[in-house]
Structure formats: C-alpha cells, structure tokens
Coordinates of C-alpha atoms and ligand atoms in Angstrom, one line a residue:
M1 CA 9.1 10.3 15.2
A2 CA 7.3 13.5 14.3
P3 CA 5.6 13.4 10.9
L4 CA 7.7 14.7 8.0
N5 CA 5.0 15.9 5.7
A6 CA 1.3 16.1 5.1
L7 CA 1.3 13.6 2.3
D8 CA -1.2 11.2 3.7
R9 CA -2.5 13.1 6.7
H10 CA -4.4 16.2 7.6
L11 CA -2.6 19.5 7.3
A12 CA -3.4 21.5 10.5
L13 CA -3.0 25.3 10.6
V14 CA -2.3 26.5 14.1
G15 CA -1.3 29.9 15.4
F16 CA -2.4 32.9 17.3
M17 CA -5.4 35.0 16.4
G18 CA -4.5 37.5 13.6
A19 CA -2.0 35.1 12.1
G20 CA -4.1 34.9 8.9
K21 CA -5.1 31.2 9.2
S22 CA -8.7 31.8 8.0
T23 CA -7.5 33.7 5.0
L24 CA -4.7 31.3 4.0
G25 CA -6.5 28.1 4.9
P26 CA -9.0 28.0 2.0
V27 CA -6.3 29.1 -0.5
V28 CA -3.9 26.4 0.6
A29 CA -6.7 23.8 0.6
D30 CA -7.5 24.8 -3.0
R31 CA -3.9 24.5 -4.0
L32 CA -3.7 21.0 -2.5
G33 CA -7.1 20.0 -3.8
R34 CA -8.4 19.3 -0.3
R35 CA -11.4 20.1 1.8
F36 CA -11.0 23.1 4.1
V37 CA -12.4 22.8 7.6
S38 CA -12.5 25.7 10.1
L39 CA -13.0 24.3 13.6
D40 CA -14.5 27.6 14.7
T41 CA -17.1 27.4 11.9
V42 CA -18.1 23.9 12.9
V43 CA -18.4 25.0 16.5
E44 CA -20.6 27.9 15.5
E45 CA -22.8 25.6 13.4
R46 CA -23.1 23.1 16.1
S47 CA -23.9 25.5 18.9
G48 CA -26.1 27.8 16.8
M49 CA -24.3 30.9 17.8
S50 CA -21.2 32.9 17.1
I51 CA -18.0 32.3 19.0
S52 CA -18.4 35.7 20.7
E53 CA -22.0 34.8 21.8
L54 CA -20.8 31.4 23.0
F55 CA -18.1 33.1 25.1
A56 CA -20.6 35.6 26.5
T57 CA -23.4 33.3 27.3
R58 CA -21.6 30.1 28.3
G59 CA -18.1 31.1 29.1
E60 CA -14.7 30.1 27.8
P61 CA -14.5 26.6 29.5
A62 CA -17.8 25.5 27.9
F63 CA -16.5 26.8 24.5
R64 CA -13.2 24.9 24.9
L65 CA -15.1 21.6 25.6
V66 CA -17.1 21.9 22.4
E67 CA -14.0 22.9 20.5
E68 CA -12.1 19.8 21.8
E69 CA -15.0 17.6 20.8
V70 CA -15.2 19.1 17.3
A71 CA -11.4 18.8 16.9
A72 CA -11.5 15.1 17.8
E73 CA -14.3 14.5 15.2
V74 CA -12.6 16.4 12.4
L75 CA -9.2 14.9 13.0
A76 CA -10.7 11.4 13.1
Q77 CA -12.0 11.8 9.5
A78 CA -10.1 9.7 7.1
E79 CA -9.8 11.9 4.0
P80 CA -6.9 14.3 4.5
A81 CA -8.1 17.9 4.8
V82 CA -6.7 21.3 5.6
I83 CA -7.9 22.1 9.1
E84 CA -7.8 25.5 10.7
L85 CA -7.7 25.5 14.5
G86 CA -8.7 28.4 16.6
G87 CA -5.9 30.2 18.4
G88 CA -6.6 28.5 21.8
A89 CA -7.5 25.0 20.5
V90 CA -3.9 23.8 21.3
T91 CA -4.4 24.5 25.0
S92 CA -6.3 21.2 25.2
E93 CA -3.9 18.3 25.9
A94 CA -6.2 15.9 24.1
T95 CA -6.2 18.0 21.0
R96 CA -2.4 18.3 21.0
R97 CA -2.2 14.5 21.2
R98 CA -4.7 14.0 18.4
L99 CA -2.8 16.5 16.3
S100 CA 0.4 14.6 16.7
E101 CA -1.3 11.4 15.8
R102 CA -3.4 12.5 12.9
A103 CA -2.0 15.7 11.4
F104 CA 1.0 17.5 10.1
S105 CA 0.8 20.8 12.0
V106 CA 2.1 24.1 10.6
L107 CA 2.4 27.1 12.8
L108 CA 1.5 30.3 11.0
D109 CA 3.6 32.8 12.9
V110 CA 3.5 36.5 12.0
G111 CA 4.8 37.9 15.3
V112 CA 2.7 39.3 18.1
D113 CA 3.0 43.0 17.0
E114 CA 1.6 42.2 13.6
A115 CA -1.1 40.0 15.0
W116 CA -2.2 42.8 17.4
R117 CA -2.3 45.3 14.6
R118 CA -4.6 43.0 12.7
V119 CA -7.1 42.2 15.5
E120 CA -7.1 45.4 17.5
G121 CA -10.6 46.8 17.6
T122 CA -12.2 43.8 15.9
G123 CA -14.2 42.9 19.0
R124 CA -12.8 39.3 19.2
P125 CA -13.4 37.8 22.6
L126 CA -9.7 37.7 23.7
A127 CA -8.4 40.7 21.8
S128 CA -9.7 43.7 23.8
D129 CA -6.7 44.4 25.9
R130 CA -3.2 44.9 24.6
E131 CA -1.4 43.6 27.8
L132 CA -3.6 40.6 28.0
F133 CA -3.1 39.9 24.3
W134 CA 0.7 39.9 24.8
A135 CA 0.5 37.7 27.9
L136 CA -1.8 35.2 26.1
H137 CA 0.6 35.1 23.2
A138 CA 3.5 34.2 25.5
E139 CA 1.4 31.5 27.2
R140 CA 0.2 29.9 24.0
D141 CA 3.6 30.0 22.3
V142 CA 4.7 27.1 24.4
Y143 CA 1.9 25.0 23.1
Y144 CA 2.4 26.1 19.5
A145 CA 6.1 25.1 19.8
E146 CA 5.0 21.7 21.1
V147 CA 2.6 20.9 18.2
A148 CA 4.3 22.6 15.3
D149 CA 6.0 20.3 12.7
G150 CA 6.8 23.5 10.8
R151 CA 6.9 27.2 11.4
V152 CA 5.9 29.5 8.4
R153 CA 4.8 33.0 7.5
D154 CA 2.9 32.7 4.3
G155 CA 1.0 30.3 1.9
D156 CA 4.0 29.2 0.0
G157 CA 5.6 28.5 3.4
V158 CA 2.7 26.3 4.4
V159 CA 2.8 24.3 1.1
L160 CA 6.6 23.9 1.3
A161 CA 6.5 22.7 4.9
A162 CA 3.6 20.3 4.1
A163 CA 5.8 18.8 1.3
G164 CA 8.8 18.5 3.6
V165 CA 10.7 21.1 1.7
H166 CA 13.0 23.3 3.7
V167 CA 14.2 26.5 1.9
Q168 CA 16.9 28.5 3.7
R169 CA 20.1 30.2 2.7
G170 CA 22.9 28.5 4.6
A171 CA 20.9 25.3 5.1
I172 CA 23.8 23.2 3.9
D173 CA 25.6 24.0 7.2
L174 CA 22.6 22.6 9.1
L175 CA 22.5 19.1 7.6
D176 CA 22.9 17.3 10.9
S177 CA 19.7 18.8 12.2
L178 CA 17.8 18.9 8.9
V179 CA 18.3 15.2 7.9
P180 CA 15.5 13.5 9.9
G181 CA 16.2 10.9 12.5
N182 CA 19.6 10.2 14.0
G183 CA 20.8 7.3 11.9
R184 CA 24.0 7.3 9.8
I185 CA 24.2 9.2 6.6
E186 CA 25.7 8.3 3.2
L187 CA 26.5 11.2 1.0
V188 CA 26.3 11.0 -2.8
S189 CA 27.5 13.7 -5.2
D190 CA 29.2 14.1 -8.5
R191 CA 33.0 14.8 -8.5
H192 CA 32.5 18.5 -9.4
V193 CA 30.0 19.2 -6.7
A194 CA 32.0 17.2 -4.2
G195 CA 35.0 19.4 -5.0
I196 CA 33.0 22.5 -4.2
Y197 CA 30.7 21.5 -1.4
G198 CA 31.7 18.0 -0.3
V199 CA 33.9 19.0 2.6
Q200 CA 31.4 21.6 3.8
A201 CA 28.6 19.0 3.7
Q202 CA 30.6 16.4 5.5
I203 CA 31.5 18.8 8.3
A204 CA 27.9 19.7 8.6
I205 CA 26.8 16.1 8.8
G206 CA 29.5 15.4 11.4
E207 CA 29.6 12.1 13.2
R208 CA 26.5 10.8 11.4
L209 CA 28.6 10.5 8.2
L210 CA 29.1 6.9 7.3
A211 CA 30.5 7.2 3.8
A212 CA 30.7 9.5 0.8
H213 CA 30.2 8.2 -2.7
E214 CA 30.8 9.8 -6.1
V215 CA 28.7 9.4 -9.3
P216 CA 29.7 10.7 -12.8
Q217 CA 28.9 14.3 -13.7
G218 CA 25.9 15.1 -15.7
E219 CA 23.5 12.7 -17.5
P220 CA 25.9 9.8 -17.6
A221 CA 25.2 9.4 -13.9
K222 CA 21.7 8.1 -14.8
T223 CA 22.6 4.6 -16.0
G224 CA 22.0 1.1 -14.7
A225 CA 25.8 0.7 -14.3
V226 CA 26.0 3.7 -12.0
L227 CA 23.0 2.6 -10.0
E228 CA 24.5 -0.9 -9.6
Q229 CA 27.8 0.6 -8.5
L230 CA 25.9 2.5 -5.8
W231 CA 24.1 -0.7 -4.7
R232 CA 27.6 -2.2 -4.3
D233 CA 29.0 0.8 -2.4
L234 CA 26.2 1.6 0.0
R235 CA 26.7 0.0 3.3
G236 CA 24.2 1.6 5.7
D237 CA 21.4 -0.3 7.3
R238 CA 17.7 0.6 7.2
S239 CA 18.1 3.3 9.9
G240 CA 20.4 5.2 7.6
T241 CA 19.6 8.0 5.2
I242 CA 21.1 8.8 1.7
V243 CA 21.8 12.5 1.2
A244 CA 22.1 13.4 -2.5
L245 CA 24.1 16.6 -2.9
G246 CA 24.0 17.8 -6.5
G247 CA 22.1 18.6 -9.6
G248 CA 19.1 16.8 -11.0
T249 CA 21.2 13.9 -12.4
T250 CA 22.7 13.2 -9.0
T251 CA 19.4 13.4 -7.1
D252 CA 17.6 11.2 -9.8
V253 CA 20.1 8.4 -9.5
A254 CA 20.8 8.6 -5.8
G255 CA 17.0 8.9 -5.1
F256 CA 16.5 5.7 -7.2
A257 CA 19.3 4.0 -5.3
A258 CA 17.5 5.0 -2.0
A259 CA 14.2 3.7 -3.4
T260 CA 15.7 0.3 -4.1
Y261 CA 18.6 -0.3 -1.7
L262 CA 17.3 -2.6 1.1
R263 CA 13.9 -2.2 -0.5
G264 CA 14.0 1.5 0.2
V265 CA 15.7 3.7 2.7
P266 CA 15.0 7.4 3.5
W267 CA 16.7 10.0 1.4
V268 CA 17.3 13.7 1.4
P269 CA 18.1 15.6 -1.8
V270 CA 20.2 18.7 -1.3
P271 CA 19.8 20.2 -4.8
T272 CA 22.7 22.4 -6.0
T273 CA 21.4 23.5 -9.4
L274 CA 18.5 25.7 -10.3
V275 CA 16.9 22.7 -12.1
G276 CA 17.3 20.7 -8.9
Q277 CA 15.9 23.4 -6.6
V278 CA 12.8 24.3 -8.6
D279 CA 12.1 20.9 -10.0
A280 CA 14.1 17.7 -9.8
A281 CA 14.4 17.4 -6.0
I282 CA 10.8 18.1 -5.4
G283 CA 8.0 15.5 -5.5
G284 CA 9.7 12.1 -5.2
K285 CA 10.3 11.1 -8.8
T286 CA 13.5 9.3 -9.3
A287 CA 14.8 7.6 -12.4
I288 CA 17.6 6.5 -14.7
D289 CA 17.7 6.6 -18.5
V290 CA 17.5 3.5 -20.7
P291 CA 18.3 3.4 -24.5
A292 CA 14.5 3.6 -25.3
G293 CA 14.2 6.8 -23.5
K294 CA 14.9 9.2 -20.7
N295 CA 13.6 8.5 -17.2
L296 CA 12.0 5.3 -18.3
V297 CA 13.0 3.3 -15.3
G298 CA 12.5 4.7 -11.8
S299 CA 10.2 5.0 -8.9
F300 CA 8.2 7.3 -6.8
H301 CA 10.1 7.7 -3.5
W302 CA 9.1 10.8 -1.5
P303 CA 12.2 12.3 0.2
A304 CA 12.2 12.4 4.0
R305 CA 13.1 16.1 3.5
V306 CA 14.3 18.3 0.7
V307 CA 17.0 20.8 1.8
V308 CA 17.1 23.8 -0.6
D309 CA 19.9 26.3 0.0
P310 CA 19.7 29.0 -2.7
G311 CA 23.2 30.2 -1.7
L312 CA 24.6 27.1 -3.4
L313 CA 23.6 28.5 -6.8
E314 CA 26.3 31.1 -6.6
T315 CA 28.9 28.8 -8.0
L316 CA 26.7 27.5 -10.8
A317 CA 27.9 28.1 -14.4
E318 CA 25.8 30.6 -16.5
R319 CA 24.8 27.8 -18.8
D320 CA 23.4 25.7 -15.9
L321 CA 21.5 28.8 -14.5
R322 CA 19.9 29.2 -17.9
N323 CA 18.9 25.5 -17.9
G324 CA 17.1 26.1 -14.6
L325 CA 15.5 29.2 -15.9
A326 CA 13.7 27.0 -18.5
E327 CA 12.0 25.2 -15.6
V328 CA 11.2 28.6 -13.9
V329 CA 9.6 29.8 -17.2
K330 CA 7.6 26.6 -17.4
T331 CA 6.4 27.1 -13.9
G332 CA 5.6 30.7 -14.4
L333 CA 3.6 29.9 -17.5
L334 CA 1.6 27.2 -15.6
A335 CA 1.1 29.5 -12.6
G336 CA 0.2 32.5 -14.8
E337 CA 2.8 34.6 -13.0
P338 CA 6.1 36.1 -14.3
L339 CA 8.2 34.2 -11.8
W340 CA 11.2 34.8 -14.0
E341 CA 11.2 38.4 -13.1
L342 CA 11.9 37.7 -9.4
P343 CA 15.3 37.6 -7.8
V344 CA 16.7 34.0 -8.0
P345 CA 16.1 33.0 -4.4
E346 CA 12.4 34.1 -4.8
Q347 CA 12.2 32.2 -8.1
V348 CA 13.4 29.2 -6.3
R349 CA 10.9 29.5 -3.4
R350 CA 7.9 30.3 -5.5
S351 CA 8.6 27.6 -8.2
A352 CA 9.4 25.0 -5.6
A353 CA 6.1 25.8 -3.8
F354 CA 4.2 25.6 -7.0
K355 CA 5.6 22.2 -7.8
A356 CA 5.2 21.0 -4.2
S357 CA 1.5 21.8 -4.2
L358 CA 0.9 19.8 -7.4
C359 CA 2.9 16.8 -6.1
L360 CA 1.1 16.8 -2.8
R361 CA -2.1 16.9 -4.6
D362 CA -1.2 14.1 -7.0
P363 CA 1.9 12.3 -5.7
L364 CA 1.7 9.5 -8.4
D365 CA 1.2 11.8 -11.4
R366 CA -2.3 10.5 -12.4
G367 CA -3.9 13.9 -12.9
P368 CA -3.1 17.5 -12.2
R369 CA 0.6 16.9 -11.6
N370 CA 0.8 16.1 -15.3
Q371 CA 0.8 19.7 -16.2
L372 CA 4.4 19.9 -15.1
N373 CA 5.1 18.1 -18.3
L374 CA 4.5 21.2 -20.3
G375 CA 7.1 21.2 -23.1
H376 CA 8.6 17.9 -21.8
T377 CA 7.2 15.5 -24.3
F378 CA 9.2 17.3 -27.0
A379 CA 12.1 17.9 -24.7
H380 CA 12.5 14.2 -23.8
A381 CA 12.3 13.2 -27.4
L382 CA 15.0 15.6 -28.4
E383 CA 17.2 14.5 -25.5
A384 CA 16.8 10.8 -26.5
A385 CA 17.5 11.6 -30.1
A386 CA 20.7 13.4 -29.0
G387 CA 21.8 10.4 -27.1
F388 CA 21.1 12.3 -23.8
D389 CA 23.9 14.7 -24.8
L390 CA 21.7 17.7 -24.8
P391 CA 21.2 19.7 -21.5
H392 CA 17.7 19.2 -20.2
G393 CA 17.1 23.0 -19.9
Q394 CA 17.9 23.6 -23.5
A395 CA 15.6 20.8 -24.5
V396 CA 12.8 22.2 -22.3
A397 CA 13.2 25.6 -23.8
L398 CA 12.6 24.1 -27.2
G399 CA 9.8 22.0 -25.9
L400 CA 8.1 25.0 -24.4
L401 CA 8.4 26.7 -27.8
A402 CA 6.6 23.8 -29.5
A403 CA 3.9 23.6 -26.8
L404 CA 3.2 27.3 -27.0
R405 CA 3.1 27.2 -30.8
L406 CA 0.6 24.3 -30.7
S407 CA -1.4 26.1 -28.1
G408 CA -1.6 29.2 -30.3
Q409 CA 0.0 31.2 -27.5
E410 CA 2.6 34.0 -27.4
T411 CA 6.2 32.6 -27.5
R412 CA 8.1 35.8 -26.8
V413 CA 9.0 35.1 -23.1
V414 CA 10.5 31.8 -24.1
E415 CA 12.4 33.3 -27.1
E416 CA 13.7 36.3 -25.2
L417 CA 14.6 34.6 -21.9
L418 CA 15.8 31.2 -23.2
A419 CA 16.8 31.9 -26.8
P420 CA 16.3 28.3 -27.8
E421 CA 18.4 27.1 -30.6
P422 CA 17.2 24.3 -32.9
V423 CA 19.2 21.1 -32.4
R424 CA 21.0 18.8 -34.8
V425 CA 19.5 15.4 -34.3
D426 CA 17.9 12.7 -36.4
R427 CA 14.3 13.7 -37.1
D428 CA 13.0 10.1 -37.2
A429 CA 14.8 9.1 -34.0
A430 CA 13.2 12.1 -32.2
W431 CA 9.8 11.2 -33.5
L432 CA 10.2 7.6 -32.5
A433 CA 11.2 8.7 -29.0
L434 CA 8.3 11.1 -28.8
T435 CA 5.7 8.4 -29.6
R436 CA 7.3 6.1 -27.0
D437 CA 7.0 8.8 -24.3
K438 CA 5.6 7.6 -21.0
K439 CA 2.6 9.8 -21.5
A440 CA 1.8 8.5 -25.0
S441 CA -1.2 6.3 -25.3
G442 CA -0.9 3.6 -28.0
G443 CA 1.6 5.8 -29.9
T444 CA -0.5 8.9 -29.9
P445 CA 1.3 11.6 -27.9
R446 CA -0.6 13.3 -25.1
L447 CA 0.4 16.8 -24.7
V448 CA 0.1 19.5 -22.1
L449 CA -1.0 22.7 -23.8
L450 CA -1.9 26.2 -22.5
D451 CA -5.2 27.9 -23.0
G452 CA -3.6 31.0 -21.6
P453 CA -1.1 31.9 -18.8
G454 CA -2.1 29.8 -15.7
Q455 CA -4.5 27.7 -17.7
P456 CA -2.9 24.4 -18.6
R457 CA -4.9 21.6 -20.4
I458 CA -3.5 18.1 -19.9
G459 CA -3.9 14.9 -22.0
V460 CA -4.4 16.7 -25.2
E461 CA -4.3 14.5 -28.4
L462 CA -3.7 16.5 -31.6
P463 CA -3.5 15.2 -35.1
V464 CA -0.2 13.4 -35.5
A465 CA 0.9 15.5 -38.4
D466 CA 0.6 18.7 -36.3
V467 CA 2.7 17.2 -33.5
R468 CA 5.3 16.0 -35.9
A469 CA 5.5 19.4 -37.6
A470 CA 6.0 21.1 -34.2
L471 CA 8.8 18.6 -33.4
D472 CA 10.4 19.1 -36.8
G473 CA 10.4 22.9 -36.2
L474 CA 12.8 22.3 -33.3
I475 CA 15.4 20.4 -35.4
V476 CA 17.9 21.3 -38.0
D477 CA 19.1 18.7 -40.4
V478 CA 22.1 16.6 -39.5
Ligands
NAD501 N1 13.0 13.8 -10.9 C1 12.4 14.9 -11.4 O1 11.3 15.2 -11.1 C2 13.2 15.7 -12.4 C3 12.7 17.0 -12.7 C4 13.5 17.8 -13.6 C5 14.7 17.4 -14.1 N2 15.1 16.1 -13.7 C6 16.4 15.6 -14.2 O2 17.4 16.5 -13.8 C7 18.5 16.3 -14.7 C8 19.1 17.7 -15.0 O3 19.6 18.2 -13.8 P1 20.6 19.4 -13.8 O4 20.3 20.4 -14.8 O5 20.7 19.9 -12.4 O6 22.0 18.7 -14.3 P2 23.3 18.1 -13.5 O7 22.9 17.4 -12.3 O8 24.0 17.4 -14.6 O9 24.1 19.4 -13.1 C9 24.6 20.3 -14.1 C10 26.0 20.6 -13.9 O10 26.2 21.5 -12.9 C11 27.2 21.1 -12.0 N3 26.9 21.6 -10.7 C12 25.9 21.2 -9.9 N4 25.7 22.0 -8.9 C13 26.7 23.0 -9.0 C14 27.0 24.1 -8.2 N5 26.3 24.5 -7.1 N6 28.0 24.9 -8.6 C15 28.7 24.5 -9.7 N7 28.4 23.5 -10.5 C16 27.4 22.7 -10.1 C17 27.2 19.6 -12.1 O11 28.5 19.0 -11.8 C18 26.9 19.4 -13.6 O12 28.0 19.4 -14.4 C19 17.9 15.6 -15.9 O13 18.4 14.3 -16.0 C20 16.4 15.6 -15.7 O14 15.8 14.5 -16.3 C21 14.4 15.3 -12.9
ZN502 ZN1 12.3 19.3 -16.6

C-alpha cells in the first residue's frame, strides 16, 4: 500500500519547474525540524558546475545519470529529511521506485500557466520555449501522478499531506475513497452527531460499512465503561478500520478503542467540531479520563488519515464554536499570527497545519509538541475539579488567561474573543489536580509560557505560590 504519511520517512517534494519547491522546501523542513536537501544542489556540488553548465557541456542524459545516483544516495540515508527533487528527476524509473520505497512524495502543483509565468526568461535549461514547456509539462505530469502520495499548492498543504490530514469541504461524502485500504469499516459517533450526519456517512462508506456504534454525547464518552462497551461491540478483523465521526470526545475514545482493539487497528477520525478539526483529531493522541485526572489513560495511535470537512461545522452550536475558538486562539498565540481573524475554514486549515507540523516533528510529545499545552495545565485542573462537567474550550480560555498573566503578556485577545468566566469549583481540588498533571515533575507544575506572540517557552517551573495564585484567579468560591 502507498505510504500514508511522512512520519518515519523522507518527505519528497516533486513538481515541475516553477512550482516553488526550492522556496517552500527549506520552510517546510524548518517547520518539521528536518534537514533540507536539494538534489540539484548536491548535483552541482558533486560536478563542480551549475546545472545549466552541466546541461551545456555534458548534455541532459549525463545530467540525468548523476541526478539518479544522487537521488539514490540521499533517499538511502536513514534520518528522515525533506528532499527537493528537480522537475525531471521523476523521469527515472529507478528514482520513482526508490521514492515509493523510501519517501512520502508530495506533488507541488501550481498549474502550468503559473509555472511558466514564474520561470519565463530566467534562463533555465528547459524553460526557453513556451510550446516546449507546455509539452514537457504534459509529459512529466504522468510521472508526477504516479509518484505523488499527495497533491498540494502551498506550505500548509505540504505539512497537512505529510501528516495524513485531508482538508476538503464535502469530504464526508468521499469517505469510501478517503479511508485507506479496502477493508470493512466500523463507524463510531455520538447519538447527536449520528442523528445529523450518520446516514450521510454510512451512504458514503457504502458496502465497506460493517457496523455503526454509538457512544454517549460529550465528556461522559471518555470512560473505561464506554471503552469496554466498544471492545465488546467491535467485530471487525485486523484488516478493518474504525472511523470516528464526531467531536473530540468521540475521537478520543474511539481512537483509544482502535489503539487497543486486536492490539491496534487503523482508524480515521472525521472531526465534526472546531475543537476536533483544529486539535483533537490531529496528532494521534487518544485518551479517556479517570478520577485522578483528564486524559490520564490513553495511547499514541497515529490515524491512518484524518478527514477534515469544514462544512460539517455549519450545524455546530454557537457554544461549541466558541469552545473551538479557544484552541484557535491558543494556536494563533503560539504561531504569532492572528488566526482568529480568518474565515472559519481558513482557521481550520491553518491551525490544523500548525498542529500537524509540531506533531510530525515530535510525535511522542517529548519536546516541541509540548507547546500545544499552552493554558492546558490550568484547563485540565479546572476540568477535573469540575468533575469534567466544564466544556474544554471554556477551561482552555481560562487557562490561556492564567498563562498569559504569568507570562506578563497582553490578555486582551483572550478576554475579547473568549470572554472567560471564572468557574465555581473547589480550589483545593483544582490545585491537587494541577500538581498531578501529566506534565508535572514531582508535584511541581511545568508550564508553557509565552515570551511574546510566536515565542513559546516550555517546561517552565515557577514558584508554587505564583502558580497557585494564577489558578485561584480563575475560580470563584463555591
Ligand atoms: N486528543 C487530543 O489531542 C485532544 C486535543 C484537544 C481536545 N481533546 C479532547 O476533546 C474533547 C472536547 O471535544 P469537543 O469540544 O469536540 O466536544 P464533544 O465531542 O463533546 O462535542 C461537543 C458537542 O457538539 C456536538 N456536535 C459535534 N459535532 C457536531 C456538529 N457538527 N453539529 C452539531 N453538533 C455537533 C456533540 O454531540 C457534543 O454535544 C475533550 O475531551 C478534550 O480533552 C483531545
Ligand atoms: Zn485543548
């Protein structure tokens, strides 16, 4: 089967000249924390002359031979890199085979007109004649189609494809083709979501549908009892896939069921809330809650694909949109960009790409991915103290407020957009939960703070009294 993501393999950028590979490549590599390798640059270093000179003095066939050799070497390297291939590198059958074995290949496709506009008059060897340029594009397109595991137009597109995240309005109707493989599918959703989208999803899945299961609505879905019920109800074999259609609570419990059932089967979240589309469905974290705290039992189980259909948000209640906005604000603060000002579908795409890049870079949350926890140490403590009867987004809004205050940063965006209201919970219970947080070390909470927009600092240990005061500032007395 074709690779589903670039998690443990090279990410190869292919496409015609003028597609923007050499501009985007280093940017994407930086976002993923990987080395960037341009095959053309290696060829030039190796031959001691520019590609144009190489073409002029030794001819295209000689160039292609060196290019193929260099591609083989670079693709054989173990450490996953971001590799830019020259426009014609895919004409080599050996290179195409090596790509399929060693890389996840993304086709950067800007259209032939745009490509011509960009390269016309630049003196590139194969870009001197308009007719020839068009003919060459048509000829190469066949090869691109053969190697491409994803087809994208920009940097966010590359990152999303590399993480296996498919963002498309109307995607819910394409589930049969978007759920990888051809095994049977079991659909999991909560009653409410099943009532709105269940039939549509089942029709889209078609003959691959094996069974549909329901979990409770909201946080009560994330319990051991619901998980056990799923273990009982699931009946697929290991060729099957679990599709989790719903908000973050559904994807968390169904994802954990997929991680454990038959020691792990593939799963595809189809997030239907803003929280789900920008956060919960991305990055492979699955979990249930236990009395000691939220998300304390779970596993990392990277989805076979994430299907994000922003159109599904149209039926979402205002309150749930606002919950999602809290995660968008968090992402915008971390990215240093006012993502909340964008139209919702763009918020989704940009935020999902931001999270996807951090998760690809640090799938097991041992370093940079930690920044996504901005505000969450406080949020989770409040949720636990509220007996998980506090919407995650509201808790995150409060948590962001505390994190920004402790960082000495402006809190206006959070206040104006999210209007966080202090909650009525037991102060000691919240404090106890905070010191038991997964990220605490020996009872000392480790926080994510912001030195400024786009400048997170992870693992910060502050005086306990300051942290407690910040938490207290989010609570009104019972
Ligand atoms: N795994 C992760 O990385 C991760 C990240 C962030 C949040 N989460 C988890 O996500 C959970 C919160 O998710 P949530 O906010 O999506 O809550 P949710 O799943 O409870 O959904 C909120 C409500 O919206 C309804 N709903 C869902 N989609 C709808 C639609 N399209 N139209 C109308 N109604 C719809 C649901 O029935 C529910 O009542 C928390 O448990 C949190 O811990 C997990
Ligand atoms: Zn969150």
